Short mmCIF file of C-alpha atoms in Angstrom, two decimals:
data_model
loop_
_atom_site.label_atom_id
_atom_site.label_comp_id
_atom_site.label_asym_id
_atom_site.label_seq_id
_atom_site.Cartn_x
_atom_site.Cartn_y
_atom_site.Cartn_z
CA MET A 229 90.79 -30.82 314.74
CA ARG A 230 93.27 -28.06 313.93
CA LYS A 231 94.77 -30.15 311.12
CA ALA A 232 91.34 -30.77 309.68
CA LYS A 233 90.66 -27.04 309.56
CA ASP A 234 94.04 -26.35 307.94
CA ALA A 235 93.48 -29.08 305.35
CA GLY A 236 90.08 -27.62 304.51
CA TRP A 237 91.56 -24.17 303.90
CA SER A 238 94.38 -25.49 301.69
CA ALA A 239 92.04 -27.76 299.78
CA GLU A 240 89.62 -24.94 299.06
CA LEU A 241 92.45 -22.70 297.81
CA ALA A 242 93.69 -25.49 295.51
CA ARG A 243 90.17 -26.06 294.16
CA TRP A 244 89.48 -22.37 293.64
CA LEU A 245 92.82 -21.82 291.84
CA ARG A 246 92.25 -24.47 289.17
CA PRO A 247 90.92 -22.06 286.50
CA PHE A 248 93.88 -19.75 287.15
CA ALA A 249 96.42 -22.58 287.05
CA ALA A 250 94.98 -23.78 283.74
CA ARG A 251 96.03 -20.45 282.18
CA LEU A 252 99.69 -20.94 283.16
CA GLN A 253 101.55 -22.77 280.39
CA ARG A 254 104.39 -24.34 282.37
CA ARG A 255 103.98 -26.83 285.18
CA GLU A 256 106.66 -25.06 287.24
CA GLN A 257 104.50 -21.93 287.17
CA ARG A 258 101.44 -23.97 288.17
CA CYS A 259 103.52 -25.28 291.06
CA TRP A 260 104.78 -21.94 292.39
CA ALA A 261 101.62 -19.88 291.98
CA PRO A 262 99.79 -21.50 294.95
CA VAL A 263 102.98 -21.33 297.02
CA TYR A 264 103.30 -17.58 296.43
CA LEU A 265 99.60 -17.03 297.11
CA THR A 266 99.83 -19.00 300.34
CA GLY A 267 102.74 -16.77 301.40
CA LEU A 268 100.57 -13.70 300.78
CA LEU A 269 97.63 -15.14 302.71
CA LEU A 270 99.47 -16.40 305.80
CA PRO A 271 100.53 -14.20 308.73
CA GLY A 272 103.87 -12.49 308.44
CA GLU A 273 105.33 -9.04 309.00
CA ARG A 274 106.77 -8.88 305.47
CA LYS A 275 105.35 -10.34 302.25
CA SER A 276 108.48 -9.95 300.13
CA VAL A 277 109.99 -13.06 298.59
CA GLU A 278 112.63 -14.03 301.17
CA PRO A 279 110.48 -13.99 304.32
CA MET A 280 107.58 -15.64 302.47
CA ALA A 281 109.85 -18.41 301.21
CA GLY A 282 111.03 -18.98 304.78
CA ARG A 283 107.44 -19.60 305.83
CA VAL A 284 106.07 -21.64 302.92
CA ALA A 285 109.06 -22.97 300.94
CA PRO A 286 112.25 -23.07 303.05
CA GLY A 287 115.39 -23.20 300.93
CA GLU A 288 113.58 -22.18 297.74
CA VAL A 289 114.06 -18.41 297.76
CA GLN A 290 115.57 -18.32 294.25
CA GLN A 291 112.80 -20.44 292.75
CA LEU A 292 110.09 -18.27 294.28
CA HIS A 293 111.88 -15.09 293.22
CA HIS A 294 112.28 -16.37 289.67
CA PHE A 295 108.56 -17.20 289.47
CA VAL A 296 107.37 -13.71 290.39
CA ALA A 297 110.17 -11.51 289.05
CA ALA A 298 111.61 -13.19 285.97
CA ALA A 299 109.43 -16.03 284.65
CA PRO A 300 107.76 -14.85 281.42
CA TRP A 301 104.17 -15.84 282.19
CA ALA A 302 101.53 -13.57 280.74
CA THR A 303 99.18 -11.75 283.08
CA ALA A 304 96.29 -11.31 280.60
CA PRO A 305 94.95 -14.90 280.78
CA LEU A 306 94.86 -14.81 284.60
CA GLU A 307 93.31 -11.35 284.58
CA ALA A 308 90.52 -12.75 282.42
CA VAL A 309 89.81 -15.45 285.01
CA LEU A 310 89.93 -12.85 287.79
CA ALA A 311 87.36 -10.75 285.92
CA GLN A 312 85.07 -13.79 285.63
CA GLU A 313 85.43 -14.56 289.32
CA ALA A 314 84.75 -10.93 290.27
CA GLU A 315 81.61 -10.99 288.12
CA ARG A 316 80.45 -14.15 289.88
CA LEU A 317 81.09 -12.69 293.32
CA VAL A 318 79.89 -9.10 293.05
CA GLY A 319 78.93 -8.28 289.46
CA GLY A 320 75.50 -7.19 288.27
CA PRO A 321 73.38 -4.09 287.66
CA GLU A 322 73.66 -3.05 291.31
CA ALA A 323 77.48 -3.20 291.23
CA VAL A 324 79.78 -0.21 290.85
CA LEU A 325 83.11 0.01 289.05
CA VAL A 326 85.46 2.30 290.97
CA VAL A 327 88.39 3.98 289.20
CA ASP A 328 91.15 5.26 291.47
CA ASP A 329 94.88 4.95 292.04
CA THR A 330 97.03 3.85 294.94
CA ALA A 331 100.65 4.65 295.75
CA LEU A 332 103.49 2.35 296.78
CA VAL A 333 106.01 4.33 298.84
CA LYS A 334 109.62 3.76 297.81
CA LYS A 335 112.96 4.98 299.18
CA GLY A 336 115.17 4.43 296.16
CA THR A 337 115.02 5.70 292.59
CA HIS A 338 115.60 2.50 290.60
CA SER A 339 112.25 0.68 290.91
CA VAL A 340 110.19 0.92 287.74
CA GLY A 341 108.05 4.06 287.56
CA VAL A 342 109.17 5.52 290.87
CA ALA A 343 109.07 9.32 290.97
CA HIS A 344 108.39 12.25 293.24
CA GLN A 345 104.63 12.52 292.81
CA TYR A 346 101.45 12.78 294.84
CA CYS A 347 101.08 9.93 297.32
CA GLY A 348 97.54 9.50 298.66
CA GLN A 349 98.80 7.24 301.45
CA LEU A 350 100.88 10.10 302.85
CA GLY A 351 98.67 12.94 301.63
CA LYS A 352 101.56 14.79 300.00
CA GLN A 353 104.22 14.64 297.28
CA ALA A 354 106.58 11.75 297.94
CA ASN A 355 108.85 9.22 296.29
CA CYS A 356 106.50 6.45 295.16
CA GLN A 357 105.05 4.30 292.41
CA ALA A 358 101.46 5.00 291.34
CA LEU A 359 99.12 2.18 290.35
CA VAL A 360 95.87 2.91 288.54
CA SER A 361 93.26 0.63 290.09
CA VAL A 362 89.80 -0.55 289.08
CA THR A 363 87.56 -2.21 291.68
CA LEU A 364 84.25 -3.99 291.18
CA ALA A 365 81.99 -3.83 294.23
CA ARG A 366 78.45 -4.65 295.30
CA ALA A 367 76.79 -4.40 298.71
CA GLU A 368 80.02 -2.76 299.91
CA VAL A 369 82.09 -5.85 299.09
CA PRO A 370 85.05 -4.94 296.80
CA VAL A 371 87.08 -7.09 294.42
CA CYS A 372 90.05 -5.34 292.82
CA VAL A 373 90.20 -6.33 289.14
CA ALA A 374 92.98 -4.13 287.72
CA LEU A 375 96.26 -2.62 288.89
CA ARG A 376 98.38 -0.89 286.25
CA LEU A 377 101.56 1.06 286.84
CA PHE A 378 101.44 4.71 285.80
CA LEU A 379 104.71 5.44 284.01
CA PRO A 380 105.64 9.13 284.41
CA GLU A 381 106.90 11.04 281.39
CA SER A 382 110.37 11.18 282.95
CA TRP A 383 110.44 7.39 282.71
CA SER A 384 108.71 6.85 279.39
CA ALA A 385 111.31 8.99 277.58
CA ASP A 386 114.35 7.47 279.33
CA ALA A 387 115.58 4.51 277.27
CA GLY A 388 118.21 3.54 279.83
CA ARG A 389 115.81 3.30 282.78
CA ARG A 390 113.28 1.47 280.64
CA ALA A 391 115.87 -1.11 279.62
CA ARG A 392 117.09 -1.66 283.18
CA THR A 393 113.56 -2.34 284.42
CA ASP A 394 112.33 -4.25 281.34
CA VAL A 395 109.53 -1.85 280.46
CA PRO A 396 107.92 -3.26 277.28
CA ASP A 397 108.57 -1.28 274.11
CA ALA A 398 104.83 -0.90 273.54
CA ILE A 399 104.37 1.01 276.80
CA ALA A 400 104.37 4.77 276.19
CA PHE A 401 103.32 7.63 278.43
CA ARG A 402 99.59 7.62 279.06
CA ALA A 403 97.62 9.75 281.49
CA LYS A 404 96.02 7.89 284.38
CA TRP A 405 92.53 8.43 283.00
CA GLN A 406 93.57 6.86 279.69
CA ILE A 407 94.99 3.83 281.48
CA ALA A 408 91.77 3.53 283.49
CA LEU A 409 89.61 3.78 280.37
CA ASP A 410 91.57 0.95 278.73
CA GLU A 411 90.87 -1.20 281.78
CA VAL A 412 87.16 -0.34 281.74
CA ASP A 413 87.04 -1.46 278.09
CA ARG A 414 88.89 -4.68 278.92
CA LEU A 415 86.51 -5.53 281.74
CA ILE A 416 83.42 -4.85 279.65
CA ALA A 417 84.83 -7.09 276.91
CA ALA A 418 85.41 -9.78 279.57
CA GLY A 419 81.70 -9.71 280.48
CA VAL A 420 81.93 -7.78 283.76
CA THR A 421 78.62 -6.05 284.52
CA PHE A 422 77.95 -3.02 286.70
CA GLY A 423 75.53 -0.14 287.01
CA CYS A 424 77.78 2.88 287.51
CA VAL A 425 81.40 4.03 287.16
CA LEU A 426 82.79 6.06 290.07
CA ALA A 427 85.96 8.15 290.29
CA ASP A 428 87.47 10.96 292.35
CA ALA A 429 88.29 14.48 291.16
CA ASP A 430 91.64 13.50 289.68
CA TYR A 431 89.68 11.63 287.02
CA GLY A 432 86.35 13.46 287.16
CA ARG A 433 87.84 16.86 286.32
CA VAL A 434 89.00 15.51 282.92
CA SER A 435 86.27 16.19 280.39
CA ALA A 436 87.68 13.61 277.94
CA PHE A 437 87.30 10.91 280.61
CA ARG A 438 83.69 11.82 281.34
CA GLN A 439 82.83 12.13 277.67
CA SER A 440 84.46 8.79 276.92
CA LEU A 441 82.35 7.08 279.58
CA SER A 442 79.21 8.71 278.18
CA ALA A 443 80.16 7.63 274.66
CA ARG A 444 80.17 4.05 275.96
CA ALA A 445 76.64 4.57 277.32
CA LEU A 446 77.90 4.18 280.89
CA THR A 447 76.36 5.84 283.94
CA TRP A 448 78.94 7.68 286.03
CA ALA A 449 79.38 9.79 289.17
CA VAL A 450 82.71 11.55 289.63
CA GLY A 451 84.33 14.12 291.88
CA ILE A 452 85.27 17.58 290.61
CA LEU A 453 87.05 20.63 291.99
CA PRO A 454 85.01 23.54 293.44
CA THR A 455 86.46 25.72 290.66
CA HIS A 456 84.92 23.59 287.90
CA LYS A 457 83.00 25.81 285.44
CA ILE A 458 79.23 25.26 285.28
CA PHE A 459 76.37 26.68 283.17
CA PRO A 460 72.74 26.62 284.31
CA ALA A 461 70.61 24.01 282.56
CA ASP A 462 68.50 26.67 280.81
CA VAL A 463 71.44 28.46 279.19
CA THR A 464 70.85 29.33 275.53
CA LEU A 465 73.16 30.22 272.67
CA THR A 466 72.86 33.29 270.46
CA PRO A 467 74.17 32.61 266.94
CA ALA A 468 77.40 34.35 265.95
CA LYS A 469 76.96 37.65 264.11
CA GLY A 470 79.28 39.86 262.12
CA ARG A 471 82.88 39.20 263.06
CA GLN A 472 81.98 36.84 265.88
CA LYS A 473 83.38 33.35 265.36
CA HIS A 474 81.33 31.56 267.98
CA PRO A 475 77.81 31.70 269.39
CA ARG A 476 77.35 33.49 272.71
CA PRO A 477 75.89 31.84 275.81
CA SER A 478 73.02 33.73 277.40
CA ILE A 479 74.83 33.63 280.75
CA GLU A 480 78.49 33.21 281.68
CA SER A 481 79.72 30.03 283.33
CA ARG A 482 80.42 30.08 287.07
CA GLN A 483 82.48 27.96 289.43
CA ALA A 484 80.70 24.99 290.95
CA ALA A 485 81.11 26.37 294.49
CA ALA A 486 79.47 29.69 293.56
CA PHE A 487 76.70 27.89 291.72
CA ILE A 488 75.84 25.85 294.84
CA ASP A 489 76.06 28.94 297.08
CA ASP A 490 73.34 30.54 295.00
CA LEU A 491 70.99 27.65 295.82
CA GLY A 492 70.99 28.60 299.50
CA ALA A 493 70.92 26.46 302.66
CA ALA A 494 67.36 25.29 302.00
CA ALA A 495 68.59 23.21 299.05
CA PHE A 496 70.49 20.84 301.33
CA ARG A 497 68.96 17.71 302.80
CA ARG A 498 70.52 15.32 305.33
CA ILE A 499 70.96 11.82 303.92
CA ALA A 500 72.43 8.69 305.53
CA TRP A 501 74.00 6.25 303.08
CA ARG A 502 75.06 3.37 305.39
CA ARG A 503 75.76 2.38 308.96
CA GLY A 504 79.32 2.92 310.16
CA THR A 505 81.30 0.50 312.29
CA LYS A 506 81.69 2.87 315.26
CA LYS A 507 79.44 5.92 315.08
CA GLY A 508 76.19 4.58 313.73
CA ALA A 509 74.70 5.97 310.52
CA LEU A 510 77.05 7.84 308.20
CA ALA A 511 75.28 10.96 306.98
CA ALA A 512 75.86 14.38 305.46
CA ALA A 513 73.83 17.15 303.84
CA PHE A 514 73.45 16.97 300.06
CA ALA A 515 72.12 19.32 297.41
CA ALA A 516 71.76 18.62 293.69
CA VAL A 517 70.76 20.59 290.61
CA ARG A 518 70.68 19.94 286.89
CA VAL A 519 73.38 21.85 284.97
CA ARG A 520 75.30 21.96 281.73
CA LEU A 521 79.07 21.80 281.77
CA SER A 522 81.65 24.04 280.20
CA ASP A 523 82.66 21.14 277.96
CA GLY A 524 81.59 22.40 274.54
CA PRO A 525 83.79 23.78 271.76
CA PRO A 526 86.53 26.19 272.90
CA VAL A 527 85.82 29.89 272.52
CA ARG A 528 88.94 31.60 273.80
CA GLY A 529 91.64 30.76 276.31
CA ALA A 530 90.13 28.51 278.98
CA HIS A 531 86.55 29.39 278.03
CA TYR A 532 84.26 26.80 276.46
CA LEU A 533 80.67 26.74 275.26
CA PRO A 534 78.13 24.78 277.31
CA SER A 535 77.69 21.08 276.68
CA VAL A 536 74.55 19.86 274.96
CA VAL A 537 73.71 17.25 277.60
CA GLU A 538 72.53 18.06 281.12
CA VAL A 539 74.07 16.38 284.18
CA TRP A 540 73.66 16.57 287.94
CA LEU A 541 75.86 18.87 290.02
CA VAL A 542 75.92 17.49 293.57
CA CYS A 543 77.38 19.09 296.68
CA GLU A 544 78.10 17.21 299.90
CA LYS A 545 78.32 19.34 303.06
CA ARG A 546 79.98 17.42 305.85
CA ALA A 547 79.53 17.95 309.58
CA SER A 548 82.96 19.63 309.70
CA GLY A 549 81.75 22.23 307.22
CA GLU A 550 83.90 20.85 304.40
CA ARG A 551 82.21 20.69 301.01
CA LYS A 552 82.81 18.22 298.20
CA TYR A 553 81.53 18.54 294.66
CA TYR A 554 80.48 15.89 292.16
CA LEU A 555 79.00 15.39 288.72
CA ALA A 556 76.68 12.55 287.72
CA ASN A 557 74.99 11.74 284.41
CA HIS A 558 72.07 9.91 286.04
CA PRO A 559 68.60 10.57 284.57
CA PRO A 560 66.70 13.75 285.57
CA GLU A 561 64.23 11.83 287.75
CA THR A 562 66.98 10.27 289.93
CA PRO A 563 66.28 10.78 293.67
CA LEU A 564 68.87 12.63 295.73
CA GLU A 565 69.26 9.52 297.91
CA THR A 566 70.35 7.52 294.86
CA LEU A 567 72.90 10.14 293.86
CA ALA A 568 74.33 10.30 297.39
CA ALA A 569 74.54 6.51 297.67
CA ALA A 570 76.38 6.25 294.34
CA ILE A 571 78.84 9.00 295.25
CA LYS A 572 79.65 7.49 298.65
CA ALA A 573 80.03 3.96 297.26
CA ARG A 574 83.49 4.93 296.05
CA TRP A 575 84.99 4.37 299.51
CA VAL A 576 85.12 0.57 298.98
CA CYS A 577 88.20 0.90 296.78
CA GLU A 578 90.03 2.47 299.72
CA GLN A 579 89.07 -0.54 301.82
CA ALA A 580 90.45 -2.88 299.15
CA HIS A 581 93.71 -0.93 298.82
CA GLN A 582 94.22 -0.86 302.57
CA GLN A 583 93.63 -4.58 303.04
CA MET A 584 95.82 -5.54 300.08
CA LYS A 585 98.65 -3.48 301.56
CA GLU A 586 98.28 -4.19 305.27
CA GLU A 587 97.19 -7.83 305.05
CA LEU A 588 98.48 -9.15 301.73
CA GLY A 589 101.66 -7.14 301.19
CA LEU A 590 100.80 -5.30 297.97
CA ASP A 591 103.45 -2.69 298.84
CA HIS A 592 106.05 -5.20 300.06
CA PHE A 593 107.46 -6.21 296.67
CA GLU A 594 111.19 -5.46 296.54
CA GLY A 595 111.92 -6.08 292.86
CA ARG A 596 112.54 -3.32 290.36
CA SER A 597 111.15 -4.68 287.10
CA TRP A 598 107.92 -3.99 285.24
CA ARG A 599 107.18 -7.69 284.97
CA GLY A 600 107.83 -8.46 288.63
CA LEU A 601 105.69 -5.60 289.91
CA HIS A 602 102.70 -6.54 287.73
CA HIS A 603 103.06 -10.24 288.60
CA HIS A 604 103.05 -9.40 292.31
CA ALA A 605 100.13 -6.99 291.94
CA LEU A 606 98.06 -9.57 290.05
CA LEU A 607 98.78 -12.32 292.59
CA THR A 608 97.77 -9.94 295.38
CA MET A 609 94.46 -9.25 293.63
CA ILE A 610 93.88 -12.99 293.20
CA ALA A 611 94.57 -13.56 296.91
CA PHE A 612 92.13 -10.77 297.81
CA ALA A 613 89.46 -12.25 295.52
CA PHE A 614 89.93 -15.62 297.25
CA LEU A 615 89.27 -13.99 300.60
CA GLN A 616 86.07 -12.44 299.28
CA HIS A 617 85.10 -15.86 297.91
CA LEU A 618 85.48 -17.31 301.42
CA ARG A 619 83.69 -14.38 303.02
CA LEU A 620 80.66 -14.48 300.74
CA GLY A 621 80.54 -18.27 300.76
CA ALA A 622 80.45 -18.34 304.55
CA GLU A 623 77.77 -15.65 304.57
CA LYS A 624 75.66 -17.72 302.16
CA ASN A 625 76.05 -20.75 304.40
CA ARG A 626 74.95 -18.75 307.43
CA ARG A 627 71.78 -17.80 305.61
CA ARG A 628 71.23 -21.45 304.62
CA PRO A 629 72.40 -23.38 307.71
CA THR A 630 71.41 -26.81 306.42
CA ALA A 631 73.78 -26.68 303.46
CA GLY A 632 77.54 -26.56 303.70
CA ARG A 633 77.84 -25.29 307.29
CA ALA A 634 80.61 -27.77 308.09
CA THR A 635 82.61 -26.68 305.03
CA ALA A 636 82.29 -23.02 305.97
CA ARG A 637 83.55 -23.74 309.47
CA ALA A 638 86.47 -25.76 308.11
CA LEU A 639 87.63 -22.71 306.15
CA SER A 640 87.75 -20.47 309.20
CA THR A 641 89.64 -20.67 312.46
CA GLY A 642 88.51 -17.50 314.15
CA GLY A 643 84.76 -17.34 313.66
CA PRO A 644 82.70 -16.40 310.62
CA PRO A 645 83.80 -13.59 308.30
CA PRO A 646 82.05 -10.24 308.65
CA ASP A 647 78.65 -9.52 307.20
CA PRO A 648 79.23 -8.09 303.67
CA ARG A 649 76.48 -5.55 304.38
CA ARG A 650 78.43 -4.18 307.36
CA PRO A 651 82.08 -4.21 306.26
CA HIS A 652 84.94 -3.76 308.66
CA PRO A 653 88.07 -2.58 306.82
CA HIS A 654 90.44 -4.34 309.22
CA HIS A 655 88.39 -7.46 309.86
CA SER A 656 88.01 -9.34 306.59
CA THR A 657 88.08 -13.11 306.23
CA LEU A 658 91.85 -12.81 306.42
CA SER A 659 91.53 -12.05 310.14
CA ALA A 660 90.54 -15.67 310.59
CA LEU A 661 93.25 -17.03 308.31
CA ARG A 662 95.94 -15.07 310.17
CA GLN A 663 95.41 -17.35 313.18
CA ALA A 664 96.20 -20.52 311.22
CA LYS A 665 99.00 -22.07 309.24
CA PRO A 666 98.44 -24.89 306.75
CA ALA A 667 99.64 -28.26 308.00
CA SER A 668 102.24 -28.07 305.21
CA PRO A 669 102.92 -25.84 302.20
CA PRO A 670 100.85 -26.69 299.12
CA THR A 671 102.10 -29.79 297.35
CA MET A 672 104.35 -28.97 294.41
CA ASN A 673 103.43 -31.74 291.97
CA LEU A 674 105.43 -31.00 288.83
CA ALA A 675 103.85 -33.92 287.05
CA GLU A 676 100.41 -32.35 286.90
#
């Protein structure tokens, strides 16, 4: 019975990987891709090449290392298939596209892009690599569709370090928000559909990022700092006179925190956005008001004229007393509940990052090169998408018990995956797979 279950899991992985394998030009690459993915999916304390090879391809460490770190297979064709699969799994008008970044902690200084920079995992400045991530999610089920290394200016200008880590000549310094915007464009071109773009304050505070999303006719909700300058929605401009070079706003801009303070406590309303895994409903107090941003033409120094378009300024007041501030370009008639739900939907990217690190070894790669890191990151995303495929497929079979129930059971050894509507960050479909090992590593048929 155990062998039957193992065979079902391996067979489903092989079937699901066919569109990806078809985009690899060499048969050796089509051979080693499922081996590497199996190493990521199976239990193991480390998911670097040597320990994975010991589990799934004994004696083939060099071959596996060459596949991920040196073989010149292009990532773009596989990323296109991943985008299509993500769209099938969680895309649609109710989906969100979450822009964020995640850090890979490093001890040395030679890995590509490593620098002393902010590390969200540690909550402080640390030696790490920073990956800009884009995650598609619906019904609180995430699928990571992009991971791109942020190359600090200290690296982009250093020809020697670039050469030693094989950074492509075309890669120049780009801010994180610019990298993210490129990925949003790529995903739209690939046919990925979603209703809203979400991002934290590192991206939301950048007016060019927000304006670029609006120029693409995208709905967005982003974090900002409490010091962000805000104008009231009814601000007017007096035309310039005499020696004045610019029109004058009828009222000066104020910081977002002061603007919300003026609304008073009565403006806040308690809203629950979902049920938690331990403490019941997750809720906070929210207040929202229509405003115009200090995003217009520059007047002097750090002062800008008000933007033409109105947006929502939203404040979240947590039980601890902490306040968070957001902007959203949703229509004026949008209910506060909708704004709160959109803002809080961003957490799913954190779930994806955590599972890809803790369960699939995203941060276990020990190579130093640009190519190797992006190969490993892409294969980790593909493995994570496969788990979501299993999870949602099993959920569908539970809702329709007469169709495919035996197949769903064959793909799991520890019970059904969690309900996508009630996610458990540490209990994905992988929790079931961790209890099993395939009867043998995937067959490496070089004649295919």
